[in-house]
mmCIF file of C-alpha atoms in Angstrom:
data_model
loop_
_atom_site.group_PDB
_atom_site.id
_atom_site.type_symbol
_atom_site.label_atom_id
_atom_site.label_comp_id
_atom_site.label_asym_id
_atom_site.label_seq_id
_atom_site.Cartn_x
_atom_site.Cartn_y
_atom_site.Cartn_z
ATOM 1 C CA MET A 840 18.242 38.181 -39.533
ATOM 2 C CA LYS A 841 17.651 36.237 -42.727
ATOM 3 C CA VAL A 842 14.009 35.308 -43.210
ATOM 4 C CA LYS A 843 13.484 31.608 -42.563
ATOM 5 C CA ASN A 844 10.922 29.486 -44.395
ATOM 6 C CA PHE A 845 8.937 28.290 -41.392
ATOM 7 C CA ASN A 846 6.010 27.371 -43.613
ATOM 8 C CA LYS A 847 7.969 24.373 -44.941
ATOM 9 C CA GLY A 848 7.733 22.853 -41.455
ATOM 10 C CA PHE A 849 3.991 23.397 -40.950
ATOM 11 C CA ILE A 850 2.787 20.090 -42.432
ATOM 12 C CA PRO A 851 5.588 17.874 -40.998
ATOM 13 C CA CYS A 852 5.100 19.425 -37.546
ATOM 14 C CA ALA A 853 1.342 18.998 -37.744
ATOM 15 C CA ILE A 854 1.841 15.310 -38.587
ATOM 16 C CA ILE A 855 4.313 14.819 -35.739
ATOM 17 C CA SER A 856 1.961 16.499 -33.255
ATOM 18 C CA LEU A 857 -0.961 14.411 -34.500
ATOM 19 C CA VAL A 858 1.039 11.203 -34.031
ATOM 20 C CA ILE A 859 2.004 12.208 -30.471
ATOM 21 C CA ILE A 860 -1.601 13.093 -29.608
ATOM 22 C CA VAL A 861 -2.902 9.800 -31.059
ATOM 23 C CA PHE A 862 -0.207 8.048 -29.025
ATOM 24 C CA GLY A 863 -1.602 9.829 -25.950
ATOM 25 C CA ILE A 864 -5.178 8.796 -26.761
ATOM 26 C CA VAL A 865 -4.061 5.181 -27.112
ATOM 27 C CA GLY A 866 -2.298 5.468 -23.752
ATOM 28 C CA PHE A 867 -5.420 6.936 -22.180
ATOM 29 C CA PHE A 868 -7.484 3.883 -23.144
ATOM 30 C CA THR A 869 -4.763 1.308 -22.403
ATOM 31 C CA LYS A 870 -3.031 2.772 -19.329
ATOM 32 C CA GLY A 871 -5.437 5.446 -18.102
ATOM 33 C CA ILE A 872 -4.575 8.539 -16.086
ATOM 34 C CA ASN A 873 -3.049 8.071 -12.642
ATOM 35 C CA LEU A 874 -5.596 10.305 -10.922
ATOM 36 C CA GLY A 875 -4.718 11.657 -7.511
ATOM 37 C CA LEU A 876 -7.179 11.781 -4.650
ATOM 38 C CA ASP A 877 -8.285 15.245 -5.757
ATOM 39 C CA PHE A 878 -10.050 13.622 -8.716
ATOM 40 C CA LYS A 879 -10.491 9.984 -7.663
ATOM 41 C CA PRO A 880 -12.018 9.401 -4.206
ATOM 42 C CA GLY A 881 -10.426 6.927 -1.880
ATOM 43 C CA LEU A 882 -7.423 6.172 0.264
ATOM 44 C CA ILE A 883 -3.753 6.470 -0.646
ATOM 45 C CA GLU A 884 -1.333 4.996 1.845
ATOM 46 C CA GLU A 885 2.433 4.780 1.485
ATOM 47 C CA ILE A 886 4.160 2.034 3.496
ATOM 48 C CA ARG A 887 7.541 0.450 4.106
ATOM 49 C CA VAL A 888 8.086 -3.028 5.497
ATOM 50 C CA ALA A 889 11.197 -3.171 7.646
ATOM 51 C CA PRO A 890 12.206 -4.307 11.149
ATOM 52 C CA PRO A 891 12.474 -1.446 13.663
ATOM 53 C CA VAL A 892 16.048 -0.568 14.609
ATOM 54 C CA ALA A 893 15.213 0.963 17.996
ATOM 55 C CA THR A 894 12.442 1.470 20.532
ATOM 56 C CA LEU A 895 11.723 4.597 22.586
ATOM 57 C CA SER A 896 9.901 4.279 25.896
ATOM 58 C CA TYR A 897 8.965 6.557 28.799
ATOM 59 C CA GLU A 898 6.935 5.927 31.955
ATOM 60 C CA GLY A 899 7.103 9.284 33.761
ATOM 61 C CA PRO A 900 4.354 11.913 34.354
ATOM 62 C CA ALA A 901 5.438 14.347 31.623
ATOM 63 C CA LYS A 902 4.241 14.466 28.035
ATOM 64 C CA ILE A 903 7.011 13.736 25.555
ATOM 65 C CA THR A 904 6.577 13.958 21.782
ATOM 66 C CA VAL A 905 9.117 12.727 19.270
ATOM 67 C CA ASP A 906 9.904 14.352 15.929
ATOM 68 C CA LEU A 907 12.321 13.082 13.275
ATOM 69 C CA SER A 908 12.974 15.824 10.724
ATOM 70 C CA ASP A 909 15.546 18.295 9.426
ATOM 71 C CA GLY A 910 18.432 15.904 10.134
ATOM 72 C CA GLN A 911 17.770 15.509 13.843
ATOM 73 C CA MET A 912 15.551 13.932 16.486
ATOM 74 C CA ASP A 913 13.686 16.248 18.854
ATOM 75 C CA LEU A 914 12.170 15.225 22.193
ATOM 76 C CA VAL A 915 9.671 17.908 23.279
ATOM 77 C CA ILE A 916 8.941 17.633 27.019
ATOM 78 C CA SER A 917 5.949 19.379 28.636
ATOM 79 C CA GLY A 918 3.282 18.878 31.297
ATOM 80 C CA LEU A 919 2.689 19.416 35.021
ATOM 81 C CA GLY A 920 5.638 18.637 37.220
ATOM 82 C CA ALA A 921 8.034 18.565 34.293
ATOM 83 C CA THR A 922 10.643 20.973 33.044
ATOM 84 C CA ASN A 923 9.445 22.222 29.659
ATOM 85 C CA GLU A 924 12.309 21.711 27.256
ATOM 86 C CA THR A 925 13.277 20.408 23.835
ATOM 87 C CA ARG A 926 16.156 17.965 23.537
ATOM 88 C CA ALA A 927 17.681 18.041 20.059
ATOM 89 C CA TYR A 928 19.961 15.285 18.778
ATOM 90 C CA ASN A 929 21.632 16.257 15.539
ATOM 91 C CA PHE A 930 22.420 13.349 13.226
ATOM 92 C CA ASN A 931 25.686 14.928 12.113
ATOM 93 C CA GLN A 932 26.898 14.545 15.688
ATOM 94 C CA TYR A 933 25.278 11.143 16.292
ATOM 95 C CA ALA A 934 25.736 9.331 12.998
ATOM 96 C CA THR A 935 24.672 5.847 14.101
ATOM 97 C CA VAL A 936 21.680 4.517 15.993
ATOM 98 C CA GLN A 937 23.960 3.297 18.808
ATOM 99 C CA ALA A 938 25.573 6.718 19.207
ATOM 100 C CA LEU A 939 22.140 8.343 19.286
ATOM 101 C CA ALA A 940 20.852 5.831 21.851
ATOM 102 C CA ASP A 941 23.873 6.339 24.116
ATOM 103 C CA GLU A 942 23.175 10.079 24.215
ATOM 104 C CA VAL A 943 19.407 9.718 24.710
ATOM 105 C CA ASN A 944 19.874 7.223 27.563
ATOM 106 C CA LYS A 945 22.059 9.715 29.460
ATOM 107 C CA SER A 946 18.899 11.604 30.448
ATOM 108 C CA GLY A 947 17.662 8.617 32.464
ATOM 109 C CA ASP A 948 13.929 9.225 31.948
ATOM 110 C CA VAL A 949 13.676 8.329 28.245
ATOM 111 C CA LYS A 950 14.973 4.902 27.291
ATOM 112 C CA MET A 951 16.120 4.030 23.774
ATOM 113 C CA THR A 952 16.559 0.291 23.205
ATOM 114 C CA VAL A 953 18.715 -0.570 20.219
ATOM 115 C CA LYS A 954 18.130 -3.490 17.856
ATOM 116 C CA ASN A 955 20.570 -2.459 15.110
ATOM 117 C CA GLY A 956 23.089 0.051 16.396
ATOM 118 C CA SER A 957 25.147 0.372 13.218
ATOM 119 C CA PHE A 958 22.355 1.862 11.132
ATOM 120 C CA ASP A 959 22.673 5.393 9.685
ATOM 121 C CA THR A 960 20.542 7.872 11.671
ATOM 122 C CA THR A 961 19.807 10.068 8.633
ATOM 123 C CA LYS A 962 17.498 7.328 7.284
ATOM 124 C CA LEU A 963 15.329 6.954 10.391
ATOM 125 C CA PHE A 964 11.589 7.575 10.304
ATOM 126 C CA LEU A 965 8.498 7.003 12.457
ATOM 127 C CA ASP A 966 5.221 5.257 11.744
ATOM 128 C CA SER A 967 2.752 8.070 10.946
ATOM 129 C CA ALA A 968 -0.185 5.835 11.904
ATOM 130 C CA VAL A 969 1.000 5.750 15.525
ATOM 131 C CA SER A 970 0.982 8.715 17.871
ATOM 132 C CA ASN A 971 4.445 10.206 18.292
ATOM 133 C CA MET A 972 3.791 10.778 22.010
ATOM 134 C CA LEU A 973 5.763 8.549 24.371
ATOM 135 C CA SER A 974 3.744 6.709 26.969
ATOM 136 C CA ALA A 975 3.490 3.187 28.317
ATOM 137 C CA ASN A 976 3.377 2.091 24.674
ATOM 138 C CA ASP A 977 6.714 1.797 22.940
ATOM 139 C CA LEU A 978 7.491 3.955 19.911
ATOM 140 C CA TYR A 979 9.355 2.137 17.168
ATOM 141 C CA ILE A 980 11.948 3.801 14.959
ATOM 142 C CA TYR A 981 12.266 2.393 11.459
ATOM 143 C CA PRO A 982 15.096 2.522 8.898
ATOM 144 C CA ALA A 983 14.790 3.374 5.216
ATOM 145 C CA GLY A 984 16.932 1.377 2.833
ATOM 146 C CA THR A 985 16.305 -2.069 4.346
ATOM 147 C CA SER A 986 13.272 -3.357 2.451
ATOM 148 C CA ASP A 987 13.577 -6.949 1.274
ATOM 149 C CA ILE A 988 10.026 -7.439 0.011
ATOM 150 C CA THR A 989 8.641 -6.863 -3.482
ATOM 151 C CA THR A 990 5.518 -5.335 -4.996
ATOM 152 C CA ASP A 991 4.191 -8.845 -5.550
ATOM 153 C CA ASP A 992 4.540 -9.569 -1.825
ATOM 154 C CA VAL A 993 2.412 -6.527 -0.972
ATOM 155 C CA ARG A 994 -0.165 -7.428 -3.632
ATOM 156 C CA ALA A 995 -0.324 -10.984 -2.274
ATOM 157 C CA ALA A 996 -0.913 -9.654 1.245
ATOM 158 C CA LEU A 997 -3.847 -7.549 0.001
ATOM 159 C CA ALA A 998 -5.283 -10.184 -2.338
ATOM 160 C CA GLY A 999 -8.548 -10.443 -0.406
ATOM 161 C CA VAL A 1000 -9.255 -6.693 -0.437
ATOM 162 C CA ALA A 1001 -11.354 -5.471 -3.388
ATOM 163 C CA GLY A 1002 -10.320 -2.481 -5.503
ATOM 164 C CA VAL A 1003 -6.720 -2.212 -4.263
ATOM 165 C CA ASP A 1004 -3.875 -1.058 -6.478
ATOM 166 C CA VAL A 1005 -0.188 -1.229 -5.450
ATOM 167 C CA LYS A 1006 2.582 0.882 -6.957
ATOM 168 C CA GLN A 1007 6.284 0.730 -6.082
ATOM 169 C CA LEU A 1008 8.034 4.028 -5.305
ATOM 170 C CA GLY A 1009 11.808 3.970 -5.487
ATOM 171 C CA SER A 1010 13.898 0.873 -6.089
ATOM 172 C CA GLY A 1011 15.820 -1.791 -4.254
ATOM 173 C CA ALA A 1012 16.135 -1.544 -0.501
ATOM 174 C CA ASP A 1013 14.902 2.073 -0.549
ATOM 175 C CA ALA A 1014 11.564 1.096 -2.110
ATOM 176 C CA SER A 1015 8.275 2.071 -0.529
ATOM 177 C CA TYR A 1016 4.809 1.033 -1.691
ATOM 178 C CA GLN A 1017 1.844 3.221 -2.525
ATOM 179 C CA ILE A 1018 -1.481 1.496 -1.869
ATOM 180 C CA ARG A 1019 -4.582 3.013 -3.445
ATOM 181 C CA MET A 1020 -8.140 1.943 -2.629
ATOM 182 C CA GLY A 1021 -11.275 3.487 -4.106
ATOM 183 C CA ALA A 1022 -14.077 4.857 -1.951
ATOM 184 C CA THR A 1023 -17.841 5.024 -2.234
ATOM 185 C CA LYS A 1024 -20.130 7.638 -0.693
ATOM 186 C CA GLU A 1025 -20.554 5.380 2.340
ATOM 187 C CA SER A 1026 -16.844 4.671 2.824
ATOM 188 C CA SER A 1027 -14.887 6.242 5.656
ATOM 189 C CA GLN A 1028 -11.148 6.612 6.039
ATOM 190 C CA GLU A 1029 -11.129 4.385 9.125
ATOM 191 C CA GLU A 1030 -12.914 1.525 7.304
ATOM 192 C CA LEU A 1031 -10.595 1.597 4.280
ATOM 193 C CA GLN A 1032 -7.444 1.995 6.322
ATOM 194 C CA SER A 1033 -8.410 -0.801 8.674
ATOM 195 C CA ALA A 1034 -9.178 -3.163 5.764
ATOM 196 C CA VAL A 1035 -5.748 -2.517 4.267
ATOM 197 C CA ASN A 1036 -3.640 -2.410 7.429
ATOM 198 C CA GLN A 1037 -5.056 -5.547 9.031
ATOM 199 C CA LYS A 1038 -4.054 -7.537 5.968
ATOM 200 C CA LEU A 1039 -0.547 -6.046 6.034
ATOM 201 C CA TYR A 1040 -0.151 -6.683 9.783
ATOM 202 C CA SER A 1041 -1.316 -10.271 9.369
ATOM 203 C CA LYS A 1042 1.171 -10.926 6.550
ATOM 204 C CA PHE A 1043 4.286 -9.076 7.723
ATOM 205 C CA GLY A 1044 3.708 -8.472 11.439
ATOM 206 C CA LYS A 1045 2.466 -5.239 12.995
ATOM 207 C CA GLU A 1046 5.905 -4.187 14.223
ATOM 208 C CA GLN A 1047 7.355 -4.545 10.718
ATOM 209 C CA VAL A 1048 4.857 -2.327 8.862
ATOM 210 C CA ALA A 1049 5.460 1.437 8.970
ATOM 211 C CA ILE A 1050 2.955 3.881 7.485
ATOM 212 C CA ILE A 1051 4.827 6.766 5.888
ATOM 213 C CA LYS A 1052 1.883 8.819 4.655
ATOM 214 C CA THR A 1053 -1.911 8.536 4.435
ATOM 215 C CA ASP A 1054 -4.310 10.661 2.377
ATOM 216 C CA PHE A 1055 -8.071 10.323 2.025
ATOM 217 C CA ILE A 1056 -10.768 12.227 0.183
ATOM 218 C CA GLY A 1057 -14.473 11.441 0.030
ATOM 219 C CA ALA A 1058 -16.475 10.782 -3.139
ATOM 220 C CA GLY A 1059 -18.518 13.986 -2.912
ATOM 221 C CA MET A 1060 -15.569 16.343 -2.610
ATOM 222 C CA SER A 1061 -13.586 14.543 -5.322
ATOM 223 C CA SER A 1062 -16.496 14.807 -7.790
ATOM 224 C CA SER A 1063 -16.911 18.522 -7.037
ATOM 225 C CA ILE A 1064 -13.228 19.245 -7.632
ATOM 226 C CA ALA A 1065 -13.240 17.337 -10.932
ATOM 227 C CA SER A 1066 -16.341 19.107 -12.332
ATOM 228 C CA LYS A 1067 -15.109 22.547 -11.273
ATOM 229 C CA SER A 1068 -11.695 21.891 -12.839
ATOM 230 C CA ILE A 1069 -13.299 21.013 -16.195
ATOM 231 C CA LEU A 1070 -15.551 24.082 -16.034
ATOM 232 C CA MET A 1071 -12.579 26.292 -15.170
ATOM 233 C CA PHE A 1072 -10.555 24.997 -18.124
ATOM 234 C CA VAL A 1073 -13.446 25.515 -20.582
ATOM 235 C CA CYS A 1074 -13.995 29.067 -19.298
ATOM 236 C CA VAL A 1075 -10.285 29.862 -19.703
ATOM 237 C CA ILE A 1076 -10.282 28.649 -23.321
ATOM 238 C CA VAL A 1077 -13.468 30.580 -24.184
ATOM 239 C CA LEU A 1078 -12.168 33.817 -22.628
ATOM 240 C CA ILE A 1079 -8.844 33.494 -24.441
ATOM 241 C CA TRP A 1080 -10.644 32.911 -27.753
ATOM 242 C CA ALA A 1081 -12.865 35.970 -27.141
ATOM 243 C CA TYR A 1082 -9.844 38.155 -26.326
ATOM 244 C CA ALA A 1083 -7.919 37.058 -29.416
ATOM 245 C CA ALA A 1084 -10.989 37.444 -31.658
ATOM 246 C CA ILE A 1085 -11.558 41.033 -30.456
ATOM 247 C CA ARG A 1086 -7.890 41.915 -30.484
ATOM 248 C CA PHE A 1087 -7.038 40.330 -33.844
ATOM 249 C CA HIS A 1088 -9.347 38.265 -36.100
ATOM 250 C CA TRP A 1089 -11.409 35.090 -35.838
ATOM 251 C CA ASP A 1090 -8.819 32.890 -37.581
ATOM 252 C CA PHE A 1091 -6.030 34.334 -35.416
ATOM 253 C CA ALA A 1092 -8.167 33.535 -32.363
ATOM 254 C CA LEU A 1093 -8.857 29.971 -33.503
ATOM 255 C CA GLY A 1094 -5.186 29.484 -34.281
ATOM 256 C CA SER A 1095 -4.234 30.496 -30.737
ATOM 257 C CA VAL A 1096 -6.890 28.196 -29.240
ATOM 258 C CA VAL A 1097 -5.738 25.290 -31.423
ATOM 259 C CA ALA A 1098 -2.201 25.838 -30.109
ATOM 260 C CA LEU A 1099 -3.462 25.880 -26.509
ATOM 261 C CA ILE A 1100 -5.441 22.667 -26.929
ATOM 262 C CA HIS A 1101 -2.390 21.125 -28.636
ATOM 263 C CA ASP A 1102 -0.187 21.993 -25.626
ATOM 264 C CA VAL A 1103 -2.715 20.529 -23.178
ATOM 265 C CA LEU A 1104 -2.964 17.286 -25.181
ATOM 266 C CA ILE A 1105 0.832 17.006 -25.395
ATOM 267 C CA MET A 1106 1.087 17.450 -21.617
ATOM 268 C CA PHE A 1107 -1.624 14.846 -21.043
ATOM 269 C CA THR A 1108 0.198 12.427 -23.374
ATOM 270 C CA PHE A 1109 3.279 12.855 -21.195
ATOM 271 C CA ILE A 1110 1.244 12.444 -17.984
ATOM 272 C CA VAL A 1111 -0.461 9.294 -19.304
ATOM 273 C CA TRP A 1112 2.704 7.505 -20.433
ATOM 274 C CA THR A 1113 4.811 8.454 -17.408
ATOM 275 C CA GLN A 1114 1.882 7.673 -15.069
ATOM 276 C CA MET A 1115 2.591 10.873 -13.172
ATOM 277 C CA GLU A 1116 -0.050 11.326 -10.490
ATOM 278 C CA PHE A 1117 -2.543 13.880 -11.772
ATOM 279 C CA THR A 1118 -3.384 16.190 -8.885
ATOM 280 C CA THR A 1119 -4.530 19.791 -8.526
ATOM 281 C CA THR A 1120 -0.845 20.753 -8.483
ATOM 282 C CA VAL A 1121 -0.335 19.219 -11.943
ATOM 283 C CA LEU A 1122 -3.572 20.879 -13.092
ATOM 284 C CA ALA A 1123 -2.084 24.197 -11.940
ATOM 285 C CA ALA A 1124 0.932 23.450 -14.170
ATOM 286 C CA VAL A 1125 -1.391 22.834 -17.138
ATOM 287 C CA LEU A 1126 -3.200 26.150 -16.590
ATOM 288 C CA THR A 1127 0.143 27.931 -16.121
ATOM 289 C CA ILE A 1128 1.239 26.668 -19.536
ATOM 290 C CA VAL A 1129 -2.050 27.828 -21.066
ATOM 291 C CA GLY A 1130 -1.252 31.344 -19.856
ATOM 292 C CA TYR A 1131 2.378 31.150 -20.934
ATOM 293 C CA SER A 1132 1.548 29.749 -24.376
ATOM 294 C CA ILE A 1133 -1.087 32.376 -25.207
ATOM 295 C CA ASN A 1134 1.380 35.096 -24.216
ATOM 296 C CA ALA A 1135 3.987 33.719 -26.651
ATOM 297 C CA THR A 1136 1.344 33.322 -29.367
ATOM 298 C CA VAL A 1137 -0.036 36.858 -28.954
ATOM 299 C CA VAL A 1138 3.445 38.330 -29.497
ATOM 300 C CA ILE A 1139 3.652 36.497 -32.824
ATOM 301 C CA LEU A 1140 0.091 37.465 -33.795
ATOM 302 C CA ASP A 1141 0.851 41.113 -33.025
ATOM 303 C CA ARG A 1142 3.885 40.980 -35.295
ATOM 304 C CA ILE A 1143 1.814 39.341 -38.047
ATOM 305 C CA ARG A 1144 -0.746 42.146 -37.786
ATOM 306 C CA TYR A 1145 2.031 44.723 -37.924
ATOM 307 C CA ASN A 1146 3.602 43.122 -41.004
ATOM 308 C CA LEU A 1147 0.204 42.964 -42.744
ATOM 309 C CA ARG A 1148 0.328 46.757 -42.730
ATOM 310 C CA MET A 1149 4.027 47.118 -43.501
ATOM 311 C CA MET A 1150 4.275 44.488 -46.278
ATOM 312 C CA PRO A 1151 1.465 45.419 -48.708
ATOM 313 C CA ASN A 1152 3.103 44.067 -51.868
ATOM 314 C CA VAL A 1153 3.729 40.428 -50.896
ATOM 315 C CA LYS A 1154 2.153 37.711 -53.036
ATOM 316 C CA SER A 1155 1.619 35.086 -50.343
ATOM 317 C CA PHE A 1156 0.445 35.245 -46.757
ATOM 318 C CA ASN A 1157 3.201 32.762 -45.876
ATOM 319 C CA GLU A 1158 5.749 35.492 -46.641
ATOM 320 C CA ILE A 1159 4.214 37.582 -43.876
ATOM 321 C CA LEU A 1160 4.166 34.571 -41.549
ATOM 322 C CA ASN A 1161 7.815 33.778 -42.239
ATOM 323 C CA GLN A 1162 8.877 37.369 -41.671
ATOM 324 C CA SER A 1163 6.866 37.620 -38.444
ATOM 325 C CA LEU A 1164 8.172 34.339 -37.044
ATOM 326 C CA THR A 1165 11.747 35.320 -37.940
ATOM 327 C CA ASP A 1166 11.280 38.684 -36.188
ATOM 328 C CA THR A 1167 10.076 37.029 -32.973
ATOM 329 C CA LEU A 1168 12.183 33.850 -33.009
ATOM 330 C CA THR A 1169 14.983 35.147 -30.791
ATOM 331 C CA ARG A 1170 12.499 36.474 -28.252
ATOM 332 C CA SER A 1171 10.574 33.180 -28.205
ATOM 333 C CA ILE A 1172 13.718 31.130 -27.617
ATOM 334 C CA LEU A 1173 15.244 33.402 -24.971
ATOM 335 C CA THR A 1174 11.981 33.718 -23.028
ATOM 336 C CA THR A 1175 11.536 29.949 -22.947
ATOM 337 C CA VAL A 1176 15.144 29.149 -22.077
ATOM 338 C CA THR A 1177 15.363 31.660 -19.229
ATOM 339 C CA THR A 1178 12.068 30.365 -17.790
ATOM 340 C CA LEU A 1179 13.383 26.810 -18.098
ATOM 341 C CA PHE A 1180 16.395 27.734 -15.934
ATOM 342 C CA ALA A 1181 14.090 28.396 -12.980
ATOM 343 C CA VAL A 1182 11.783 25.437 -13.653
ATOM 344 C CA VAL A 1183 14.632 22.926 -14.085
ATOM 345 C CA SER A 1184 16.123 24.177 -10.809
ATOM 346 C CA MET A 1185 12.814 23.478 -9.070
ATOM 347 C CA PHE A 1186 12.727 20.007 -10.613
ATOM 348 C CA VAL A 1187 16.271 19.160 -9.500
ATOM 349 C CA PHE A 1188 16.132 20.552 -5.963
ATOM 350 C CA THR A 1189 12.570 19.738 -4.857
ATOM 351 C CA THR A 1190 10.557 16.612 -4.168
ATOM 352 C CA GLY A 1191 6.933 15.481 -4.105
ATOM 353 C CA SER A 1192 4.180 17.473 -5.785
ATOM 354 C CA ILE A 1193 6.461 20.434 -6.611
ATOM 355 C CA LYS A 1194 8.744 18.093 -8.557
ATOM 356 C CA ASP A 1195 5.743 16.847 -10.592
ATOM 357 C CA PHE A 1196 4.637 20.463 -11.083
ATOM 358 C CA SER A 1197 8.099 21.374 -12.394
ATOM 359 C CA LEU A 1198 8.318 18.357 -14.717
ATOM 360 C CA ALA A 1199 4.896 19.134 -16.223
ATOM 361 C CA LEU A 1200 6.000 22.769 -16.701
ATOM 362 C CA ILE A 1201 9.180 21.699 -18.513
ATOM 363 C CA VAL A 1202 7.165 19.674 -21.019
ATOM 364 C CA GLY A 1203 4.585 22.462 -21.377
ATOM 365 C CA LEU A 1204 7.161 25.217 -21.893
ATOM 366 C CA ILE A 1205 8.848 23.346 -24.732
ATOM 367 C CA SER A 1206 5.495 22.444 -26.279
ATOM 368 C CA GLY A 1207 4.250 26.039 -25.883
ATOM 369 C CA MET A 1208 7.187 27.523 -27.786
ATOM 370 C CA TYR A 1209 6.850 24.869 -30.508
ATOM 371 C CA SER A 1210 3.079 25.323 -30.899
ATOM 372 C CA SER A 1211 3.271 29.118 -31.019
ATOM 373 C CA ILE A 1212 5.698 28.929 -33.937
ATOM 374 C CA PHE A 1213 4.397 25.956 -35.916
ATOM 375 C CA ILE A 1214 0.889 24.879 -34.839
ATOM 376 C CA SER A 1215 -0.861 28.239 -34.454
ATOM 377 C CA SER A 1216 0.873 29.652 -37.537
ATOM 378 C CA ALA A 1217 0.046 26.523 -39.558
ATOM 379 C CA PHE A 1218 -3.653 26.930 -38.800
ATOM 380 C CA ILE A 1219 -3.606 30.625 -39.758
ATOM 381 C CA SER A 1220 -1.713 29.792 -42.946
ATOM 382 C CA PHE A 1221 -4.349 27.214 -43.853
ATOM 383 C CA SER A 1222 -7.261 29.543 -43.099
ATOM 384 C CA ARG A 1223 -5.678 32.277 -45.302
ATOM 385 C CA ARG A 1224 -4.493 30.070 -48.143
ATOM 386 C CA ASN A 1225 -6.566 32.188 -50.597
ATOM 387 C CA TRP A 1226 -5.476 35.491 -49.068
ATOM 388 C CA LYS A 1227 -4.949 38.511 -51.330
ATOM 389 C CA ALA A 1228 -2.659 41.406 -50.512
ATOM 390 C CA GLU A 1229 -5.375 44.058 -51.009
ATOM 391 C CA TYR A 1230 -7.546 42.339 -48.399
ATOM 392 C CA GLY A 1231 -4.668 42.193 -45.955
ATOM 393 C CA VAL A 1232 -3.942 45.925 -46.198
ATOM 394 C CA HIS A 1233 -7.616 46.922 -46.030
ATOM 395 C CA HIS A 1234 -8.339 44.675 -43.075
ATOM 396 C CA SER A 1235 -5.271 45.814 -41.178
ATOM 397 C CA LEU A 1236 -6.045 49.525 -41.639
ATOM 398 C CA LYS A 1237 -9.646 48.955 -40.615
ATOM 399 C CA ARG A 1238 -8.447 47.683 -37.250
ATOM 400 C CA GLU A 1239 -6.948 49.903 -34.563
ATOM 401 C CA ASN A 1240 -3.884 51.830 -35.554
ATOM 402 C CA VAL A 1241 -0.852 49.679 -34.850
ATOM 403 C CA GLY A 1242 2.314 51.402 -33.764
ATOM 404 C CA GLU A 1243 5.622 50.129 -34.976
ATOM 405 C CA LEU A 1244 6.813 47.243 -32.836
ATOM 406 C CA GLN A 1245 10.514 46.813 -32.392
ATOM 407 C CA LEU A 1246 10.911 43.214 -31.271
ATOM 408 C CA SER A 1247 14.277 41.539 -31.197
#
């Protein structure tokens, strides 16, 4: 492969990276990081406001629990004097609420009262704040895709509650609303949840408000996780620097650390401006990229060390850099692209925290390949701008004997 002049891109790439990082710093001070409960104590509650489409009721002696998942509704019956069984109603067979109710009512003991029989059963869900066990209290079934309120309506309902932030998830009739409320050391989940829910019930009606998901973490645990995460990241960087310094040379080690810090800052810029929720799952993606990036950088550094020994008559250290980067370019691209196949698949076919994990990995993988080629090499080029060939040969031979590497 013809040797490419990568060194011509060092300064432009450094400027581009600096602009992106400054853009991220500006975003940090203007938008902030959307910290998850792992790092910011408090309550996160996701709600929908919609009229229930059906009501389930049961007055017999048995215990009956209701589950809506995996494209079907299950009624699990147990208890003294009852026949233990599970009644499964697949939504492919009962596509509408009316068809589902007709089948449920055939049993005679469980009654399903319909309010909107034409609704699609695949969009049904239960209120997670209410027990899914049937008793004298009715159990409401809610539909997704029917919301007619806005984020401003939810904010107006919670206007009297201090420290509440509302974020819309989804769009149009399928929208749900994430409500976040900070906690102090004295706060309990019950207190925060009651303060939020009573306002919502008062504004929209208790039957109309469905809680999809609720998470809570106390101030003490959140602080501990945050401090340990920072300590863990610092230890990782120090250990990587020590390994590279022993294995190669101090400027090689600093170059690899600069590339790692660059990748982390690029990922945080993306997280800040997309307002992706920063949780321990996203932190795991950041640390994964740190490991991936140093692996890609070490391959290049190893080739540079090899070429220091095999190219004793060059006049400029950049010639060695260009040759080394050309030698490893195909490997760097293929490794990144094949890894991206798996990560993009996770992003497309998953939801929730795994989707955020995958998206952060996609950004980090691209940044890691870029920084290994341009950022780390640019730093080493700068640190060896006065390099002489005799020093390169002497220093290389002084180190451990390097076998010939055959990298594609």
